[in-house]
Amino acid sequence: CLSDWSSDVCSSDLLLAGAGVFIRSLGNVQAVDLGFDARRLLYASVSSDEDESHADELGAALPLVMDRVRRMPGVEMATLVENIPMTSFSISDVFFEGRDSVPTLNGEWPLMTPVTPTFFGVTGMRILAGRGFTDADRVGAPPVVIVNESMARTIWPGESALGKCFVIGKRTDPCSEVIGIVRDAHTMAIVEKRKMNYYVPLAQSKSTATVLMVRVAPDRANVVAADTKSMLARSLGAWAIPSVRSMDEVLARELRPYRLGASLFSAAAILALLVAAVGVYSSIAYSISQRMYEMGIRIALGARSAQIVRLVIGEGLRIVLLGIAVGTLIALAAGRLVASFLFGTTAHDPAVLATVAILLVMVAVIAAVVPALRATRSDPATALRAE
């Protein structure tokens, strides 16, 4: 950045600005409204180390396991879904009356989620209009569907989606009536663009349940997870490798890059800040030791202690402010290198840059106080005798 100890201030400014925007990004990501309640939410899935598929066996066993899990102490609700939440999705052909093509949102077609009636209660997703699924929405009953608010606005702008219908699967399949509109929920990631999503009763779909989702009571997650895993192992063959994870674990994976960036920049910034503080102190202390004669003359001529302190601190601050200015300019120029890693803020965030500048000024003032006070103790008589 610069020569001498002002380069330490410049480096500190640059690293503190980086730490500030990453910490702010982390806070913004953690504050994202996912559209569902991730707290105390577990999901159980089963994998196999064999080549052959056990989808039918798993699909037949999971409803029985869900009924047993519902009765376990500490379990509030349970539901079945086709895909592991926040990691995968389903898609099917859809046909809308009066449209030759399927509208897209952010370049994507509507996503399908087959669920059981308790899904919205387990996830905490709010039905905005209409109703949720019931046990009456089964095979043989009129096909129904629930759409999210983004799909309702995209497909039927300016109209109510309730009562509309569209075909899922083949053109010859019956039309599924929209019976409810649910709030948007994130499908694949914490940070994602709005998506169209529709939900169908698992009983009316051609899909097979592969995931059991459970909402547990406070402080019961570990016990329920262990019991659910054991129950899955007993209910399935030796091929089954059950896994139970919390939604918090899934989200932690999403937050890891932001936490890593904030941690690395913060650690480097703290170290650079200490180096800058030591540099300011040592440089001013050395400068004052070489100017004790000058300070004595000033005191002999009537300079007060407060004036001497202001003089020393002011001279130090001038160089500190130069380091801050250069560091800020470099941070602004280098901001594009980290822009893709930030969320809800930019590398040019004025609040972060201002906070960093104030912090460095405070550190510089504190570091300069001791040498400044030492300068006020210069002996004017010694200075005059030397003259």
Coordinates of N, CA, C and O in Angstrom, one line a residue, residues 181-294:
I181 N -53.3 -22.2 -2.5 CA -52.1 -21.4 -2.8 C -51.2 -21.3 -1.6 O -51.7 -20.9 -0.5
V182 N -50.0 -21.8 -1.7 CA -49.1 -21.8 -0.5 C -48.0 -20.8 -0.7 O -47.6 -20.4 -1.8
R183 N -47.5 -20.3 0.4 CA -46.4 -19.3 0.4 C -45.1 -19.9 -0.3 O -44.9 -21.1 -0.2
D184 N -44.4 -19.1 -1.0 CA -43.1 -19.5 -1.6 C -42.2 -20.1 -0.6 O -42.0 -19.6 0.5
A185 N -41.5 -21.2 -0.9 CA -40.5 -21.8 -0.1 C -39.3 -22.1 -0.9 O -39.4 -22.5 -2.1
H186 N -38.1 -22.0 -0.3 CA -36.9 -22.3 -1.1 C -36.8 -23.8 -1.3 O -37.2 -24.6 -0.5
T187 N -36.4 -24.1 -2.5 CA -36.4 -25.5 -3.0 C -35.0 -26.2 -3.0 O -34.9 -27.3 -2.6
M188 N -34.0 -25.4 -3.4 CA -32.7 -26.0 -3.6 C -31.6 -25.4 -2.8 O -30.5 -26.0 -2.5
A189 N -31.7 -24.1 -2.4 CA -30.6 -23.4 -1.7 C -31.2 -22.3 -0.9 O -32.3 -21.8 -1.1
I190 N -30.4 -21.8 0.1 CA -30.8 -20.6 0.9 C -30.9 -19.4 -0.1 O -31.8 -18.6 0.0
V191 N -29.9 -19.3 -0.9 CA -29.8 -18.2 -1.8 C -30.2 -18.7 -3.2 O -29.5 -19.4 -3.9
E192 N -31.4 -18.4 -3.6 CA -31.9 -18.8 -4.9 C -33.0 -17.8 -5.4 O -33.6 -17.1 -4.7
K193 N -33.2 -17.8 -6.7 CA -34.2 -17.0 -7.3 C -35.5 -17.6 -7.1 O -35.6 -18.8 -6.8
R194 N -36.6 -16.8 -7.3 CA -37.9 -17.4 -7.1 C -38.2 -18.5 -8.1 O -37.8 -18.4 -9.2
K195 N -38.9 -19.5 -7.6 CA -39.3 -20.6 -8.5 C -40.8 -20.9 -8.4 O -41.4 -20.6 -7.4
M196 N -41.3 -21.5 -9.5 CA -42.6 -21.9 -9.5 C -42.6 -23.4 -8.9 O -41.8 -24.2 -9.4
N197 N -43.5 -23.7 -8.0 CA -43.6 -25.0 -7.4 C -45.0 -25.4 -7.2 O -45.8 -24.5 -6.8
Y198 N -45.3 -26.6 -7.5 CA -46.7 -27.1 -7.2 C -46.6 -28.4 -6.5 O -45.6 -29.2 -6.6
Y199 N -47.6 -28.7 -5.6 CA -47.6 -29.8 -4.8 C -48.8 -30.7 -5.1 O -49.9 -30.2 -5.3
V200 N -48.5 -32.0 -5.2 CA -49.6 -32.9 -5.5 C -49.7 -34.0 -4.4 O -48.7 -34.3 -3.7
P201 N -50.9 -34.5 -4.2 CA -51.0 -35.6 -3.2 C -50.1 -36.8 -3.6 O -50.2 -37.3 -4.7
L202 N -49.3 -37.3 -2.7 CA -48.5 -38.5 -3.0 C -49.4 -39.7 -3.5 O -49.0 -40.4 -4.4
A203 N -50.6 -39.8 -2.9 CA -51.5 -40.9 -3.2 C -52.0 -40.8 -4.7 O -52.3 -41.8 -5.3
Q204 N -52.1 -39.6 -5.2 CA -52.6 -39.4 -6.6 C -51.5 -39.3 -7.6 O -51.7 -39.3 -8.8
S205 N -50.2 -39.4 -7.2 CA -49.1 -39.2 -8.1 C -48.6 -40.6 -8.5 O -48.9 -41.6 -7.8
K206 N -47.7 -40.7 -9.4 CA -47.0 -41.9 -9.8 C -45.7 -42.0 -9.1 O -44.9 -42.9 -9.4
S207 N -45.5 -41.2 -8.1 CA -44.2 -41.1 -7.4 C -44.2 -42.1 -6.2 O -45.3 -42.5 -5.8
T208 N -43.0 -42.3 -5.7 CA -42.9 -43.2 -4.5 C -42.2 -42.4 -3.5 O -41.2 -41.7 -3.7
A209 N -42.7 -42.5 -2.2 CA -42.1 -41.8 -1.1 C -40.7 -42.4 -0.8 O -40.6 -43.6 -0.7
T210 N -39.7 -41.5 -0.7 CA -38.4 -42.0 -0.3 C -37.8 -41.3 0.9 O -36.7 -41.7 1.4
V211 N -38.5 -40.3 1.4 CA -38.0 -39.5 2.5 C -39.1 -39.3 3.6 O -40.3 -39.1 3.2
L212 N -38.7 -39.5 4.8 CA -39.6 -39.3 6.0 C -39.2 -38.0 6.7 O -38.0 -37.9 7.0
M213 N -40.1 -37.1 6.8 CA -39.8 -35.8 7.5 C -40.5 -35.8 8.8 O -41.7 -36.2 8.9
V214 N -39.9 -35.3 9.9 CA -40.4 -35.4 11.2 C -40.2 -34.0 11.9 O -39.0 -33.5 11.8
R215 N -41.2 -33.5 12.5 CA -41.0 -32.3 13.4 C -41.0 -32.8 14.8 O -41.9 -33.5 15.3
V216 N -40.0 -32.5 15.6 CA -39.8 -33.0 16.9 C -40.0 -31.9 18.0 O -39.9 -30.7 17.7
A217 N -40.3 -32.3 19.2 CA -40.4 -31.4 20.3 C -39.0 -30.8 20.7 O -38.0 -31.4 20.4
P218 N -39.0 -29.7 21.4 CA -37.7 -29.2 21.8 C -36.9 -30.2 22.6 O -37.4 -30.9 23.4
D219 N -35.6 -30.2 22.3 CA -34.6 -31.0 23.0 C -34.8 -32.5 22.8 O -34.3 -33.3 23.6
R220 N -35.5 -32.9 21.8 CA -35.8 -34.3 21.5 C -35.2 -34.8 20.2 O -35.4 -35.9 19.8
A221 N -34.5 -33.9 19.5 CA -34.0 -34.2 18.2 C -33.1 -35.4 18.2 O -33.3 -36.4 17.3
N222 N -32.1 -35.5 19.1 CA -31.2 -36.6 19.1 C -31.8 -37.9 19.4 O -31.5 -38.9 18.7
V223 N -32.7 -37.9 20.3 CA -33.4 -39.2 20.7 C -34.3 -39.7 19.6 O -34.2 -40.9 19.2
V224 N -35.1 -38.8 19.0 CA -36.0 -39.2 17.9 C -35.1 -39.6 16.7 O -35.5 -40.6 16.0
A225 N -34.1 -38.9 16.4 CA -33.2 -39.3 15.3 C -32.7 -40.7 15.4 O -32.7 -41.5 14.5
A226 N -32.2 -41.0 16.6 CA -31.6 -42.4 16.9 C -32.7 -43.5 16.8 O -32.5 -44.5 16.2
D227 N -33.9 -43.2 17.4 CA -35.0 -44.2 17.3 C -35.5 -44.4 15.9 O -35.8 -45.5 15.5
T228 N -35.6 -43.3 15.1 CA -36.1 -43.4 13.8 C -35.1 -44.2 12.9 O -35.5 -45.0 12.1
K229 N -33.8 -44.0 13.1 CA -32.8 -44.7 12.3 C -32.9 -46.2 12.7 O -32.8 -47.0 11.8
S230 N -33.0 -46.5 13.9 CA -33.1 -47.9 14.3 C -34.4 -48.5 13.8 O -34.4 -49.7 13.3
M231 N -35.5 -47.8 13.8 CA -36.7 -48.3 13.3 C -36.7 -48.6 11.8 O -37.2 -49.6 11.3
L232 N -36.0 -47.7 11.0 CA -35.8 -48.0 9.6 C -35.0 -49.2 9.3 O -35.3 -50.0 8.4
A233 N -33.9 -49.4 10.1 CA -33.1 -50.5 9.9 C -33.8 -51.8 10.2 O -33.6 -52.8 9.5
R234 N -34.7 -51.8 11.2 CA -35.4 -53.0 11.5 C -36.5 -53.3 10.5 O -36.9 -54.5 10.2
S235 N -37.1 -52.3 9.9 CA -38.2 -52.4 9.0 C -37.8 -52.8 7.6 O -38.6 -53.3 6.8
L236 N -36.5 -52.6 7.2 CA -36.0 -52.9 5.9 C -35.0 -54.0 5.9 O -34.6 -54.5 7.0
G237 N -34.6 -54.4 4.8 CA -33.6 -55.5 4.7 C -32.2 -55.1 5.0 O -31.9 -53.9 5.3
A238 N -31.3 -56.1 4.9 CA -29.9 -55.8 5.2 C -29.3 -54.8 4.2 O -28.2 -54.2 4.5
W239 N -29.9 -54.6 3.1 CA -29.4 -53.7 2.1 C -29.5 -52.2 2.5 O -28.8 -51.4 2.0
A240 N -30.4 -51.9 3.4 CA -30.7 -50.6 3.8 C -29.7 -49.9 4.6 O -29.2 -50.5 5.6
I241 N -29.3 -48.7 4.3 CA -28.4 -47.9 5.0 C -29.2 -46.6 5.4 O -29.2 -45.6 4.6
P242 N -29.8 -46.6 6.6 CA -30.7 -45.4 6.9 C -29.8 -44.3 7.4 O -28.7 -44.4 7.9
S243 N -30.3 -43.1 7.1 CA -29.6 -41.8 7.5 C -30.7 -40.9 8.0 O -31.7 -40.7 7.4
V244 N -30.4 -40.2 9.2 CA -31.3 -39.2 9.7 C -30.5 -37.9 9.9 O -29.5 -38.0 10.6
R245 N -31.0 -36.9 9.3 CA -30.3 -35.6 9.5 C -31.3 -34.5 9.8 O -32.5 -34.6 9.6
S246 N -30.7 -33.5 10.4 CA -31.6 -32.3 10.7 C -31.5 -31.3 9.6 O -30.5 -31.2 8.9
M247 N -32.5 -30.5 9.5 CA -32.5 -29.5 8.4 C -31.4 -28.4 8.8 O -30.9 -27.8 7.8
D248 N -31.1 -28.2 10.0 CA -30.1 -27.3 10.4 C -28.7 -27.8 9.8 O -27.9 -26.9 9.4
E249 N -28.5 -29.1 9.7 CA -27.3 -29.6 9.1 C -27.2 -29.2 7.6 O -26.2 -28.9 7.1
V250 N -28.3 -29.4 6.9 CA -28.4 -29.0 5.5 C -28.1 -27.6 5.3 O -27.4 -27.2 4.4
L251 N -28.7 -26.7 6.1 CA -28.6 -25.3 6.0 C -27.1 -24.9 6.4 O -26.6 -23.9 5.8
A252 N -26.5 -25.6 7.3 CA -25.2 -25.2 7.7 C -24.2 -25.4 6.5 O -23.2 -24.7 6.4
R253 N -24.5 -26.4 5.7 CA -23.7 -26.6 4.5 C -23.7 -25.4 3.6 O -22.8 -25.0 3.0
E254 N -24.9 -24.9 3.5 CA -25.1 -23.7 2.6 C -24.4 -22.5 3.2 O -23.9 -21.6 2.5
L255 N -24.4 -22.4 4.5 CA -23.8 -21.2 5.2 C -22.2 -21.3 5.3 O -21.6 -20.3 5.5
R256 N -21.7 -22.5 5.0 CA -20.3 -22.7 5.2 C -19.4 -21.7 4.5 O -18.4 -21.2 5.0
P257 N -19.6 -21.5 3.2 CA -18.7 -20.5 2.4 C -18.7 -19.1 3.0 O -17.7 -18.5 3.1
Y258 N -19.9 -18.7 3.5 CA -20.0 -17.3 4.1 C -19.3 -17.3 5.4 O -18.6 -16.3 5.7
R259 N -19.4 -18.4 6.2 CA -18.8 -18.4 7.5 C -17.2 -18.5 7.3 O -16.5 -17.9 8.1
L260 N -16.8 -19.3 6.3 CA -15.4 -19.4 6.1 C -14.8 -18.0 5.7 O -13.7 -17.6 6.2
G261 N -15.5 -17.3 4.7 CA -15.0 -16.0 4.3 C -14.9 -15.1 5.5 O -13.9 -14.3 5.6
A262 N -16.0 -15.0 6.3 CA -16.0 -14.1 7.4 C -14.9 -14.5 8.4 O -14.2 -13.6 9.0
S263 N -14.7 -15.8 8.7 CA -13.7 -16.2 9.7 C -12.3 -15.9 9.2 O -11.4 -15.3 9.9
L264 N -11.9 -16.2 7.9 CA -10.6 -15.9 7.4 C -10.3 -14.4 7.4 O -9.2 -14.0 7.8
F265 N -11.2 -13.7 6.8 CA -11.0 -12.2 6.8 C -10.9 -11.6 8.2 O -10.0 -10.7 8.4
S266 N -11.7 -12.1 9.1 CA -11.7 -11.5 10.4 C -10.4 -11.8 11.1 O -9.8 -11.0 11.8
A267 N -9.9 -13.1 11.0 CA -8.6 -13.5 11.6 C -7.5 -12.6 11.1 O -6.6 -12.1 11.8
A268 N -7.4 -12.5 9.8 CA -6.4 -11.7 9.2 C -6.5 -10.2 9.5 O -5.5 -9.5 9.8
A269 N -7.7 -9.7 9.6 CA -7.9 -8.3 9.9 C -7.5 -8.0 11.4 O -6.9 -7.0 11.6
I270 N -7.8 -8.9 12.3 CA -7.5 -8.7 13.7 C -5.9 -8.7 13.8 O -5.4 -7.8 14.5
L271 N -5.3 -9.6 13.1 CA -3.8 -9.6 13.2 C -3.2 -8.3 12.6 O -2.3 -7.7 13.2
A272 N -3.8 -7.9 11.4 CA -3.3 -6.7 10.8 C -3.6 -5.5 11.7 O -2.8 -4.5 11.7
L273 N -4.7 -5.5 12.4 CA -5.0 -4.3 13.2 C -4.1 -4.2 14.4 O -3.6 -3.1 14.8
L274 N -3.7 -5.4 15.0 CA -2.7 -5.4 16.0 C -1.3 -4.9 15.5 O -0.7 -4.1 16.2
V275 N -0.9 -5.3 14.3 CA 0.3 -4.9 13.7 C 0.3 -3.4 13.5 O 1.2 -2.6 13.8
A276 N -0.9 -2.9 13.0 CA -1.0 -1.4 12.8 C -0.9 -0.6 14.1 O -0.3 0.4 14.1
A277 N -1.6 -1.1 15.1 CA -1.5 -0.4 16.4 C -0.1 -0.4 16.9 O 0.3 0.7 17.4
V278 N 0.6 -1.5 16.9 CA 2.0 -1.5 17.3 C 2.9 -0.6 16.5 O 3.7 0.1 17.0
G279 N 2.6 -0.6 15.2 CA 3.4 0.2 14.3 C 3.2 1.7 14.6 O 4.1 2.5 14.6
V280 N 1.9 2.1 14.8 CA 1.6 3.5 15.1 C 2.3 3.9 16.4 O 3.0 4.9 16.5
Y281 N 2.2 3.0 17.4 CA 2.8 3.3 18.7 C 4.3 3.5 18.6 O 4.9 4.4 19.1
S282 N 4.9 2.5 18.0 CA 6.4 2.4 18.0 C 6.9 3.6 17.1 O 7.9 4.2 17.5
S283 N 6.3 3.9 16.0 CA 6.7 5.0 15.1 C 6.6 6.3 15.8 O 7.5 7.2 15.8
I284 N 5.5 6.6 16.5 CA 5.3 7.8 17.2 C 6.2 7.9 18.4 O 6.8 9.0 18.6
A285 N 6.4 6.8 19.1 CA 7.2 6.8 20.2 C 8.7 7.1 19.8 O 9.4 7.9 20.5
Y286 N 9.1 6.5 18.7 CA 10.5 6.8 18.2 C 10.6 8.3 17.8 O 11.6 8.9 18.1
S287 N 9.6 8.8 17.1 CA 9.6 10.2 16.6 C 9.7 11.1 17.8 O 10.5 12.1 17.8
I288 N 8.9 10.9 18.8 CA 8.9 11.7 20.0 C 10.3 11.7 20.7 O 10.8 12.7 21.2
S289 N 10.8 10.5 20.8 CA 12.1 10.4 21.5 C 13.2 11.2 20.8 O 14.2 11.7 21.4
Q290 N 13.1 11.4 19.5 CA 14.0 12.2 18.7 C 13.7 13.7 18.8 O 14.5 14.6 18.4
R291 N 12.5 14.0 19.3 CA 12.0 15.4 19.3 C 11.8 16.0 20.8 O 11.1 16.9 20.9
M292 N 12.4 15.3 21.7 CA 12.2 15.7 23.1 C 12.7 17.2 23.3 O 12.1 18.0 24.1
Y293 N 13.8 17.5 22.7 CA 14.3 18.9 22.7 C 13.3 19.9 22.2 O 13.0 20.9 22.8
E294 N 12.7 19.5 21.1 CA 11.7 20.4 20.5 C 10.5 20.6 21.4 O 10.0 21.7 21.6

